[in-house]
GROMACS .gro file of C-alpha atoms in nm:
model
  343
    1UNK     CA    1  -9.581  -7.267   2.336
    2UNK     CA    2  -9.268  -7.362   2.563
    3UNK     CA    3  -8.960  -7.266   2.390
    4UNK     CA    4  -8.619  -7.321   2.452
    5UNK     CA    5  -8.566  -7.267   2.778
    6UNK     CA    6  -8.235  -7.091   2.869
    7UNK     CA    7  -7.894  -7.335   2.870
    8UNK     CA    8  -7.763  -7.064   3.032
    9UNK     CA    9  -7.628  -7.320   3.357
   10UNK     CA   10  -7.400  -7.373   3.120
   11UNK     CA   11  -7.199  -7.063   3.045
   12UNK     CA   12  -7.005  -7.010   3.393
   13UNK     CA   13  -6.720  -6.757   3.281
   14UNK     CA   14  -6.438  -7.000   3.139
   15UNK     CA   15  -6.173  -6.920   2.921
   16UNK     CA   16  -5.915  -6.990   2.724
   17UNK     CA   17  -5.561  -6.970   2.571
   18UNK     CA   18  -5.280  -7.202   2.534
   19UNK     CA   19  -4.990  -7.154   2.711
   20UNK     CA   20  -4.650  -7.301   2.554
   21UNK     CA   21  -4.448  -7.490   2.725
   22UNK     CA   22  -4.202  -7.306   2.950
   23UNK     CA   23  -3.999  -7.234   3.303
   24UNK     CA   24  -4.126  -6.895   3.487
   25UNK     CA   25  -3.919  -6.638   3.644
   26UNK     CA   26  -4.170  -6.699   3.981
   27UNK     CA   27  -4.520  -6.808   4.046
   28UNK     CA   28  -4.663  -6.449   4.024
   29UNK     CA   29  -4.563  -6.461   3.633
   30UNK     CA   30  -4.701  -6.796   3.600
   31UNK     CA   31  -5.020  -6.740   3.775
   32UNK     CA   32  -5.078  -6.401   3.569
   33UNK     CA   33  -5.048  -6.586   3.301
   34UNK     CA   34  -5.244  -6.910   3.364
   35UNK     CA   35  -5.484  -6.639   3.415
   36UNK     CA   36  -5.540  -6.630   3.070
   37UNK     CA   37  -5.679  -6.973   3.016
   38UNK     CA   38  -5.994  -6.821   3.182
   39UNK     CA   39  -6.014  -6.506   2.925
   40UNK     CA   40  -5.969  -6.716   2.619
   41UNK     CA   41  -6.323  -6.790   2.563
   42UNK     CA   42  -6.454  -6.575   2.710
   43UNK     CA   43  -6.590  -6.371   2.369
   44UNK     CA   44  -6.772  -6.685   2.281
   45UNK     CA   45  -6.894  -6.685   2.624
   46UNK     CA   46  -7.033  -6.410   2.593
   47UNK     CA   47  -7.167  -6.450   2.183
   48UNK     CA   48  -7.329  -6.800   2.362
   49UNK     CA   49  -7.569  -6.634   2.659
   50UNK     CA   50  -7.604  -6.310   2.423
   51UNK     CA   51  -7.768  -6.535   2.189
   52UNK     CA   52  -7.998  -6.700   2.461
   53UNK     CA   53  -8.101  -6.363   2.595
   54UNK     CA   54  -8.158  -6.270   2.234
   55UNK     CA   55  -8.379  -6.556   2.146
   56UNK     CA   56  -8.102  -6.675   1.862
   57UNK     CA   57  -8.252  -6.983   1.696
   58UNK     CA   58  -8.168  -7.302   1.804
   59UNK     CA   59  -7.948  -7.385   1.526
   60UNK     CA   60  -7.707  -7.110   1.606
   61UNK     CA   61  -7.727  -7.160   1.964
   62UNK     CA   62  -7.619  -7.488   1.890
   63UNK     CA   63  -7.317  -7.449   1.677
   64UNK     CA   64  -7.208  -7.187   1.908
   65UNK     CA   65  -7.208  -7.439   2.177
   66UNK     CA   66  -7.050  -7.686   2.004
   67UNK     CA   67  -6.744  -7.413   1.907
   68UNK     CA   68  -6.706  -7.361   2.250
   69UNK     CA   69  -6.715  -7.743   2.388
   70UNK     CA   70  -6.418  -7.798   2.086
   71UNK     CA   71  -6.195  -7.482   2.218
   72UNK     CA   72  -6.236  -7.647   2.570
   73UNK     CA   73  -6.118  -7.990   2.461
   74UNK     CA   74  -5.855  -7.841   2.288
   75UNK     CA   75  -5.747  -7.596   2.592
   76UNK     CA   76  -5.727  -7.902   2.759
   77UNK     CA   77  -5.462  -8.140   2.511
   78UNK     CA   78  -5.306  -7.778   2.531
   79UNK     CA   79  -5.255  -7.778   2.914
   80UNK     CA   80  -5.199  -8.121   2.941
   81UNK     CA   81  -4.892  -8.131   2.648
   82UNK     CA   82  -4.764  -7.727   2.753
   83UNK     CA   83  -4.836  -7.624   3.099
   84UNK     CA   84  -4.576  -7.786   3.343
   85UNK     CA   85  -4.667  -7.537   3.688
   86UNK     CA   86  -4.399  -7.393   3.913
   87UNK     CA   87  -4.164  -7.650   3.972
   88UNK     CA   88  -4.334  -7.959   3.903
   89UNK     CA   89  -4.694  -7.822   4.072
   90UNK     CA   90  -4.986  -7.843   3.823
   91UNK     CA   91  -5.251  -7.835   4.067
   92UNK     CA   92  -5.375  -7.521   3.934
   93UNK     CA   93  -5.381  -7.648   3.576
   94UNK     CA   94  -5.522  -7.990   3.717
   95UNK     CA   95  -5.840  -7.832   3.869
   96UNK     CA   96  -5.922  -7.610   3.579
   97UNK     CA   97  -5.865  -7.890   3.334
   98UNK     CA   98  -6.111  -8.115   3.593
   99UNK     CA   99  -6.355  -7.835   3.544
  100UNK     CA  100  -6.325  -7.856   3.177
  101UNK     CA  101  -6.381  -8.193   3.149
  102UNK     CA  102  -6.748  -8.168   3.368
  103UNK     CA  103  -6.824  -7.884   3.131
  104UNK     CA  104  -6.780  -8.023   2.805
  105UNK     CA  105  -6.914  -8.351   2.935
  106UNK     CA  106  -7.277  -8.183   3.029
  107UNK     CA  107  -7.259  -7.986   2.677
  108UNK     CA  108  -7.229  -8.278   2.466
  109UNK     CA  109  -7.454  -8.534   2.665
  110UNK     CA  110  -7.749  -8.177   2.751
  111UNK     CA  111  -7.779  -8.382   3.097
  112UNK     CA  112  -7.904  -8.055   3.152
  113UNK     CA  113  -8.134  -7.975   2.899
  114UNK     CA  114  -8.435  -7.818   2.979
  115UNK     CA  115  -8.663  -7.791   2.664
  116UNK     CA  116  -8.793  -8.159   2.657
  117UNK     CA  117  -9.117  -8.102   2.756
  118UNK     CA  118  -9.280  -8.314   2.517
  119UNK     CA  119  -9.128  -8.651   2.549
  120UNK     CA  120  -9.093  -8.597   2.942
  121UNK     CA  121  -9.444  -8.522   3.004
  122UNK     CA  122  -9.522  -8.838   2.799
  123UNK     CA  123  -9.325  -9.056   3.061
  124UNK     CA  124  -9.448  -9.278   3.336
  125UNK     CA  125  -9.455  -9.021   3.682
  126UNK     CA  126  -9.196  -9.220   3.868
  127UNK     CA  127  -8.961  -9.189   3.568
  128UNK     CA  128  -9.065  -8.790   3.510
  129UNK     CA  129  -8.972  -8.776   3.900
  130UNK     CA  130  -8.649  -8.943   3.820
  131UNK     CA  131  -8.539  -8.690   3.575
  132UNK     CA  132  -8.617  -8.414   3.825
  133UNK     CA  133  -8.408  -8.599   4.040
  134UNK     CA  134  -8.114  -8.612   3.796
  135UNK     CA  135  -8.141  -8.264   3.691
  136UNK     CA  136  -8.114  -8.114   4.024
  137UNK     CA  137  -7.827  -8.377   4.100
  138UNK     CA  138  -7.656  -8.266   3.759
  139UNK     CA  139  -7.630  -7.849   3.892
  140UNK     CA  140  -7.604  -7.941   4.207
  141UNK     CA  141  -7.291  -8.127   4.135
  142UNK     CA  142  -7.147  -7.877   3.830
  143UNK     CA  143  -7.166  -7.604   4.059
  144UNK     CA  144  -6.977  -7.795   4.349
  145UNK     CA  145  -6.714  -7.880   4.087
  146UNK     CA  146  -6.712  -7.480   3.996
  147UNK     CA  147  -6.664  -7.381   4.386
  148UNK     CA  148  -6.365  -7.663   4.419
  149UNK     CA  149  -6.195  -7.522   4.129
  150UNK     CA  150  -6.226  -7.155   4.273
  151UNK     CA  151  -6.132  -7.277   4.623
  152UNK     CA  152  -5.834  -7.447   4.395
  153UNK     CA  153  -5.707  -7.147   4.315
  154UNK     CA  154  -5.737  -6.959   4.603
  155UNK     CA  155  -5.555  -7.241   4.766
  156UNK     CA  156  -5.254  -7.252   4.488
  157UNK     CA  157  -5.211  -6.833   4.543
  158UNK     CA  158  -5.189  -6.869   4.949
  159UNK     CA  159  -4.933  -7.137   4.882
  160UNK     CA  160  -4.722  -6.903   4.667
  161UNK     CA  161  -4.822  -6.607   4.874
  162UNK     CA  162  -5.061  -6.468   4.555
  163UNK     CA  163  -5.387  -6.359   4.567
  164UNK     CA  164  -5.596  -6.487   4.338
  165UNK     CA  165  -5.921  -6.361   4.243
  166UNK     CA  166  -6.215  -6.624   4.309
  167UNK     CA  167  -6.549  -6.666   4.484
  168UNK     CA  168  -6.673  -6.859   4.739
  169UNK     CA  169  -7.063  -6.812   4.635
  170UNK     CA  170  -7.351  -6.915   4.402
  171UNK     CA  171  -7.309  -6.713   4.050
  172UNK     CA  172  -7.584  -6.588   3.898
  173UNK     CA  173  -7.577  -6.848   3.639
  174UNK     CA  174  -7.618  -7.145   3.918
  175UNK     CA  175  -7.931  -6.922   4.055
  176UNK     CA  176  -8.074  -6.891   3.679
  177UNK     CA  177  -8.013  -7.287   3.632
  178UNK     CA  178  -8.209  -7.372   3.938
  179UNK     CA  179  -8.488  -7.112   3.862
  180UNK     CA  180  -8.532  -7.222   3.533
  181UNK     CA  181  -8.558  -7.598   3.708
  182UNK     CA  182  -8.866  -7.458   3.864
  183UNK     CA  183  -9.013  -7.352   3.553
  184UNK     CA  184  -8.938  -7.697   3.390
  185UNK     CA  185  -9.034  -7.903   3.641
  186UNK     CA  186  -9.447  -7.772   3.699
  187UNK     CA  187  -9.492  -7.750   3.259
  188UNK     CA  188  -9.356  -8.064   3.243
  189UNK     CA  189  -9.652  -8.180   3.468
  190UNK     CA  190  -9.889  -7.944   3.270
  191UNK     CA  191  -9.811  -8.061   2.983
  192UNK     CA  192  -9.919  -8.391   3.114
  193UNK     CA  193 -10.251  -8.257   3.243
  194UNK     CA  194 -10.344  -8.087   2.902
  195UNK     CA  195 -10.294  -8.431   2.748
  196UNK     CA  196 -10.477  -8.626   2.999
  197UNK     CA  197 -10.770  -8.417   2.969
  198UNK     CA  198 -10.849  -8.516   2.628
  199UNK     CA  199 -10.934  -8.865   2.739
  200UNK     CA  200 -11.223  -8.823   2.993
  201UNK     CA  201 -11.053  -9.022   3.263
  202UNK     CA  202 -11.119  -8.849   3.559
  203UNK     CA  203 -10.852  -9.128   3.798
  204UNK     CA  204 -10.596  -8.984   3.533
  205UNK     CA  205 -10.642  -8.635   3.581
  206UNK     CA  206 -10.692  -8.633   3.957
  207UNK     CA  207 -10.381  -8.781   4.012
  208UNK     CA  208 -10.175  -8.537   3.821
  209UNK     CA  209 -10.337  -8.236   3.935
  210UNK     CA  210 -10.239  -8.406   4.273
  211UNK     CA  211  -9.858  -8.465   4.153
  212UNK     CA  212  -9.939  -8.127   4.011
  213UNK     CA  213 -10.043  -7.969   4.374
  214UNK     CA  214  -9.730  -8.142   4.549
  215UNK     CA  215  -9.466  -8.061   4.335
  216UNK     CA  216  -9.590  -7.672   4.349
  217UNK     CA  217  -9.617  -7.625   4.707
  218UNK     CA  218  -9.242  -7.780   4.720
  219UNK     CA  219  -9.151  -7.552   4.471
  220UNK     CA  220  -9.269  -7.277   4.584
  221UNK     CA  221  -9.055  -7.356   4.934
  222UNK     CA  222  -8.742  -7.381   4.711
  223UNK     CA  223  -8.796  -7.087   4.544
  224UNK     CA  224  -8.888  -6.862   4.856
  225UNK     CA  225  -8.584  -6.991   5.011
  226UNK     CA  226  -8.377  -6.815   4.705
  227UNK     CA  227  -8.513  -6.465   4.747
  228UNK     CA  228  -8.221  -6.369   4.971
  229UNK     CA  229  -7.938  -6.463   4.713
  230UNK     CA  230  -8.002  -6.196   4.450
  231UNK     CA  231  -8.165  -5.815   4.529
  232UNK     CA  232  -8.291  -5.861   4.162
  233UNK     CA  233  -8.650  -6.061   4.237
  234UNK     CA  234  -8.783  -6.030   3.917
  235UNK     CA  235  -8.753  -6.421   3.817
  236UNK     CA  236  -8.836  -6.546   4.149
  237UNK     CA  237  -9.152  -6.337   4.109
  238UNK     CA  238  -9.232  -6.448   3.790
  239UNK     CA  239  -9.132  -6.857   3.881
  240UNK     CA  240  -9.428  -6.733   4.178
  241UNK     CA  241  -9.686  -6.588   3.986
  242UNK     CA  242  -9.668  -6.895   3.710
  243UNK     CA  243  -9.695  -7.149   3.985
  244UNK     CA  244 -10.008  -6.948   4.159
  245UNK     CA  245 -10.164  -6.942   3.818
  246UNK     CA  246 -10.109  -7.336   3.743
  247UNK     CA  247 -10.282  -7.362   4.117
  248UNK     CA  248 -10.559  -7.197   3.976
  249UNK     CA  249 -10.619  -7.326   3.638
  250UNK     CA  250 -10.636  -7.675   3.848
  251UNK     CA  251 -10.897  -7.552   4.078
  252UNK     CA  252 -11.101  -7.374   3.790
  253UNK     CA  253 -11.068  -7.693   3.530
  254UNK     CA  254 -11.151  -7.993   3.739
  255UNK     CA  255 -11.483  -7.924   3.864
  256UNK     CA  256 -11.590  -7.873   3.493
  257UNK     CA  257 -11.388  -8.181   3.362
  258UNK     CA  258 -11.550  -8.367   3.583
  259UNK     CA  259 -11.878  -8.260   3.523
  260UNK     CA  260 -11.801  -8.280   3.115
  261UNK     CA  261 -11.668  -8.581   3.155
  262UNK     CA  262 -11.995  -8.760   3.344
  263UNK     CA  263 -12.257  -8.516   3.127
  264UNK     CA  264 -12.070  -8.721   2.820
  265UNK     CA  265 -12.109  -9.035   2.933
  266UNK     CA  266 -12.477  -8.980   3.059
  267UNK     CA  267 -12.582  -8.826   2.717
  268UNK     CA  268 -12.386  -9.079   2.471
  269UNK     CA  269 -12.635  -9.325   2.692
  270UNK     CA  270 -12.953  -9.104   2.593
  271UNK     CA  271 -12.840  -9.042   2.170
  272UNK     CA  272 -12.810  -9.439   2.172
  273UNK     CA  273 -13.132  -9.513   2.301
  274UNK     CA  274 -13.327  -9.256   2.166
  275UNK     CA  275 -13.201  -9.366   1.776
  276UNK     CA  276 -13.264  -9.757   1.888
  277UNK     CA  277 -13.595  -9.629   1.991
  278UNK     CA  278 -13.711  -9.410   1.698
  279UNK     CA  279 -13.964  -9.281   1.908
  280UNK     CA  280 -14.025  -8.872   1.804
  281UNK     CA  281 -14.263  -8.855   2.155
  282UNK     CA  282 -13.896  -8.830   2.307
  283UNK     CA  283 -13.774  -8.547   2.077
  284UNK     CA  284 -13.843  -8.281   2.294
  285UNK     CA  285 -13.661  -8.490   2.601
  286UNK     CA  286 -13.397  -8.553   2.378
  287UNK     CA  287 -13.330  -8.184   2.232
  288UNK     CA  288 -13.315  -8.085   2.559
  289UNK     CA  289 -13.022  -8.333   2.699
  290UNK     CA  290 -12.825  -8.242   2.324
  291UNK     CA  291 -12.853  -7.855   2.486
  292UNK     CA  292 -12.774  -7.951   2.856
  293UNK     CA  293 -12.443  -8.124   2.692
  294UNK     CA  294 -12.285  -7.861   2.454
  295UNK     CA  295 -12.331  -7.661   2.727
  296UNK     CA  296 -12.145  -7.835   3.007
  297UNK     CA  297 -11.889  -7.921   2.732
  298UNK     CA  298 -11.911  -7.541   2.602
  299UNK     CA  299 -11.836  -7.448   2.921
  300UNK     CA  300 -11.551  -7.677   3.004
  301UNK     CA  301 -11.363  -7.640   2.636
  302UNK     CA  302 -11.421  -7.279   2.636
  303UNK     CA  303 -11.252  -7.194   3.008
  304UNK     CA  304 -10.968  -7.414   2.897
  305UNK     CA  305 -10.931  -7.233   2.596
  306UNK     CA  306 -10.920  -6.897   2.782
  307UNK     CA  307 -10.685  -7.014   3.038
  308UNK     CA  308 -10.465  -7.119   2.796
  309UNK     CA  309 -10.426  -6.850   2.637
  310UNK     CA  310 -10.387  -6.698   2.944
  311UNK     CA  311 -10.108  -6.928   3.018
  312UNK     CA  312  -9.909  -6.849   2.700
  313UNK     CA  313  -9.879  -6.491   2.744
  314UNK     CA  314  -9.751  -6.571   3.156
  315UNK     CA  315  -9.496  -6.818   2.980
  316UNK     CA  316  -9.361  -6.576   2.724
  317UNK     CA  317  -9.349  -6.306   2.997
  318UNK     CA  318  -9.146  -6.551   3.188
  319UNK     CA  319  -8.925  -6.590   2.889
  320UNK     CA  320  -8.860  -6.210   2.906
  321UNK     CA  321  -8.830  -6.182   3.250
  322UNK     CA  322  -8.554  -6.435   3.198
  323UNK     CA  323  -8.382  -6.246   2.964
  324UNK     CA  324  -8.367  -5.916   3.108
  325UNK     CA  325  -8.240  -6.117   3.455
  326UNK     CA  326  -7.911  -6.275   3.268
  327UNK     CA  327  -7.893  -5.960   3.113
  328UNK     CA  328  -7.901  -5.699   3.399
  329UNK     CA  329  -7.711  -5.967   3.627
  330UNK     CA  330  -7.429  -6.097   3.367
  331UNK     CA  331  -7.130  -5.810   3.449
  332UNK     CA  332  -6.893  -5.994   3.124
  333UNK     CA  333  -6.669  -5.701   3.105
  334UNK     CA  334  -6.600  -5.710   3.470
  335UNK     CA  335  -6.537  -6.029   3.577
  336UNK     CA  336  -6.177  -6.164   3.560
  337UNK     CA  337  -6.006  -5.809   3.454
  338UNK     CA  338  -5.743  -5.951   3.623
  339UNK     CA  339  -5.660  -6.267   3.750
  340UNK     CA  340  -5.491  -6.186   4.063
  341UNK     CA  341  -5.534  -5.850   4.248
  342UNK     CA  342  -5.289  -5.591   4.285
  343UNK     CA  343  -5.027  -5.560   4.536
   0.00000   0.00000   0.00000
C-alpha cells in the first residue's frame, strides 16, 4: 500500500559546471561565474523531483539519482583541481564543495530514506524510536549545512562588495522532508499494529496503540507549528486528516480485538471439550457459542477490512496531495536566473 515516499529532501537546487583554471579581471567576473556551478545540474534537478511528482518507477528514480550524486563528485575534483578564488580566497568554492560532500554522502548511504516501512516496523520500539531520532537529526543537520553555505555566500559578496543572491529561510524542499517525516513516522507504527493484531496478544497491541497515541499527539504539535511557513496548507492538511483517521481506527479496532481476542480463547475452550465429551445433549449449547464466535470475529475482521481500505485510499490521496505540493511550490525556472543581482 505505502509506496515510495518522496526523496524529494534531497533535491535542494544545486548545480553544476566546471570552471577551468584561471585569474579574473575582479571578483564580480568570478562570482558571475562561480555562479554557474549552481546551474549545472540543475536540468537533472529538475528530471529527478519531476520524476517523483510523476510517480517514475523506482528504478529510474534511482539511476537518476545516482547520475546526479556522480556529476557532484565530479564538480567537486573539478573545483578542487580548477577553481583557485580571487587572490588566493576559495571560501566560496570551499562551502559549496562542503555542501556537496553532505549531499552526495546522504544520496549514497539514503540516511534519509523514507520507504522502509517494512523492516522498520518489524524492529524493537526503542530502536524504531532511534531511527526517528536519526532521521530528524539527518534534515535537521542537511538543512543547517544548506543555510551555512547560503550565509557563505552572502558573506563572500559583502566582502567583495557583491550581492549575491541567497536565502536565509526554510525551502520548500526542507518543509516537504519534514512533512513527509510525519507521514513516515505514524505508518511505520501502523504497520506494526496491523501485524500485531494477527497474534491475539492484547499486552502487544495496547502498547502500540499507546506508542501509537503518543507519537500522534506530538505530531500533530509539530505539524501545527508548520502551518505558518507555507500559505499552501494542502499537505499539512492532509499529514492532519491521516493522523485523525489513525486516532480513530485505534479507538474503533481495540474494543473489538479485545473482545475477538477473549471470545477465541473462551470458545477454543468449549470445541475442545465438547469433542472430548461426544455428548450431542450439548449440540444445541455448542451451535450456539460456534455463532456467538464468527460473529464477534465477523465483526472484528470485517471493520478492519473496511478501515483499511479506507486507509489506502487516505494514503494514496496523500501521495497526490504530495505531488501537486512540490509541484505548485517548486518555481525551477526561477530560482538562480542569476547569481548575483543587478547593479
Amino acid at each position: 500500500m505505502k509506496t515510495l515516499v518522496k526523496i524529494s529532501v534531497f533535491t535542494w537546487l544545486l548545480s553544476a559546471t566546471f570552471l577551468q583554471a584561471q585569474n579574473y579581471r575582479n571578483a564580480k567576473a568570478y562570482v558571475t561565474d562561480f555562479g554557474k556551478n549552481e546551474l549545472f545540474v540543475k536540468e537533472s534537478l529538475m528530471e529527478y523531483s519531476k520524476s517523483i511528482i510523476d510517480f517514475t518507477p523506482n528504478s529510474r528514480v534511482n539511476s537518476t539519482l545516482e547520475r546526479i550524486y556522480l556529476k557532484l563528485e565530479s564538480l567537486n575534483e573539478n573545483l578542487l583541481r580548477n577553481d583557485i578564488g580571487i587572490d588566493g580566497d576559495t571560501g566560496l568554492r570551499d562551502a559549496f564543495i562542503q555542501l556537496n560532500q553532505k549531499t552526495v554522502a546522504l544520496l549514497k548511504n539514503k540516511s534519509l530514506k523514507l520507504n522502509d516501512y517494512t523492516f522498520q516496523s518489524g524492529l524493537p520500539y526503542a530502536e524504531i524510536f532511534k531511527n526517528y531520532a536519526y532521521k530528524e537529526q539527518e534534515i535537521a543537520h542537511y538543512y543547517a549545512q544548506i543555510l551555512r553555505y547560503e550565509q557563505s555566500k552572502k558573506e563572500f559578496g559583502l566582502k567583495y562588495n557583491i550581492t549575491i543572491r541567497h536565502y536565509n529561510k526554510r525551502n520548500v524542499f526542507e518543509y516537504n522532508a519534514y512533512q513527509n517525516l510525519v507521514f513516515y513516522k505514524i505508518n511505520i507504527l501502523d504497520d506494526k499494529l496491523i501485524q500485531l493484531l494477527k497474534n491475539r496478544n492484547i499486552e502487544q497491541v495496547s502498547e502500540c496503540i499507546h506508542y501509537m497515541n503518543t507519537i500522534s499527539q506530538e505530531l500533530k504539535a509539530k505539524t501545527i507549528a508548520y502551518k505558518n511557513d507555507y500559505e499552501d496548507q494542502s499537505l499539512i492538511e492532509a499529514n492532519l486528516e491521516f493522523l485523525q483517521f489513525i486516532s480513530k481506527q485505534n479507538e474503533i479496532i481495540f474494543p473489538l480485538y479485545q473482545e475477538y481476542v477473549a471470545v477465541y480463547d473462551t470458545f477454543q475452550n468449549t470445541k475442545k471439550n465438547f469433542l472430548e465429551q461426544n455428548d450431542n445433549s450439548n449440540v444445541e449449547v455448542y451451535n450456539a457459542e460456534v455463532v456467538r464466535f464468527n460473529r464477534i470475529k465477523n465483526t472484528f475482521f470485517d471493520t478492519l477490512y473496511d478501515l483499511q481500505v479506507k486507509k489506502s485510499d487516505l494514503v494514496n490521496r496523500w501521495y497526490v496531495t504530495n505531488s501537486l505540493f512540490l509541484k505548485n511550490n517548486i518555481e525551477f525556472e526561477d530560482l538562480y536566473d542569476k547569481f548575483t543581482t543587478t547593479d
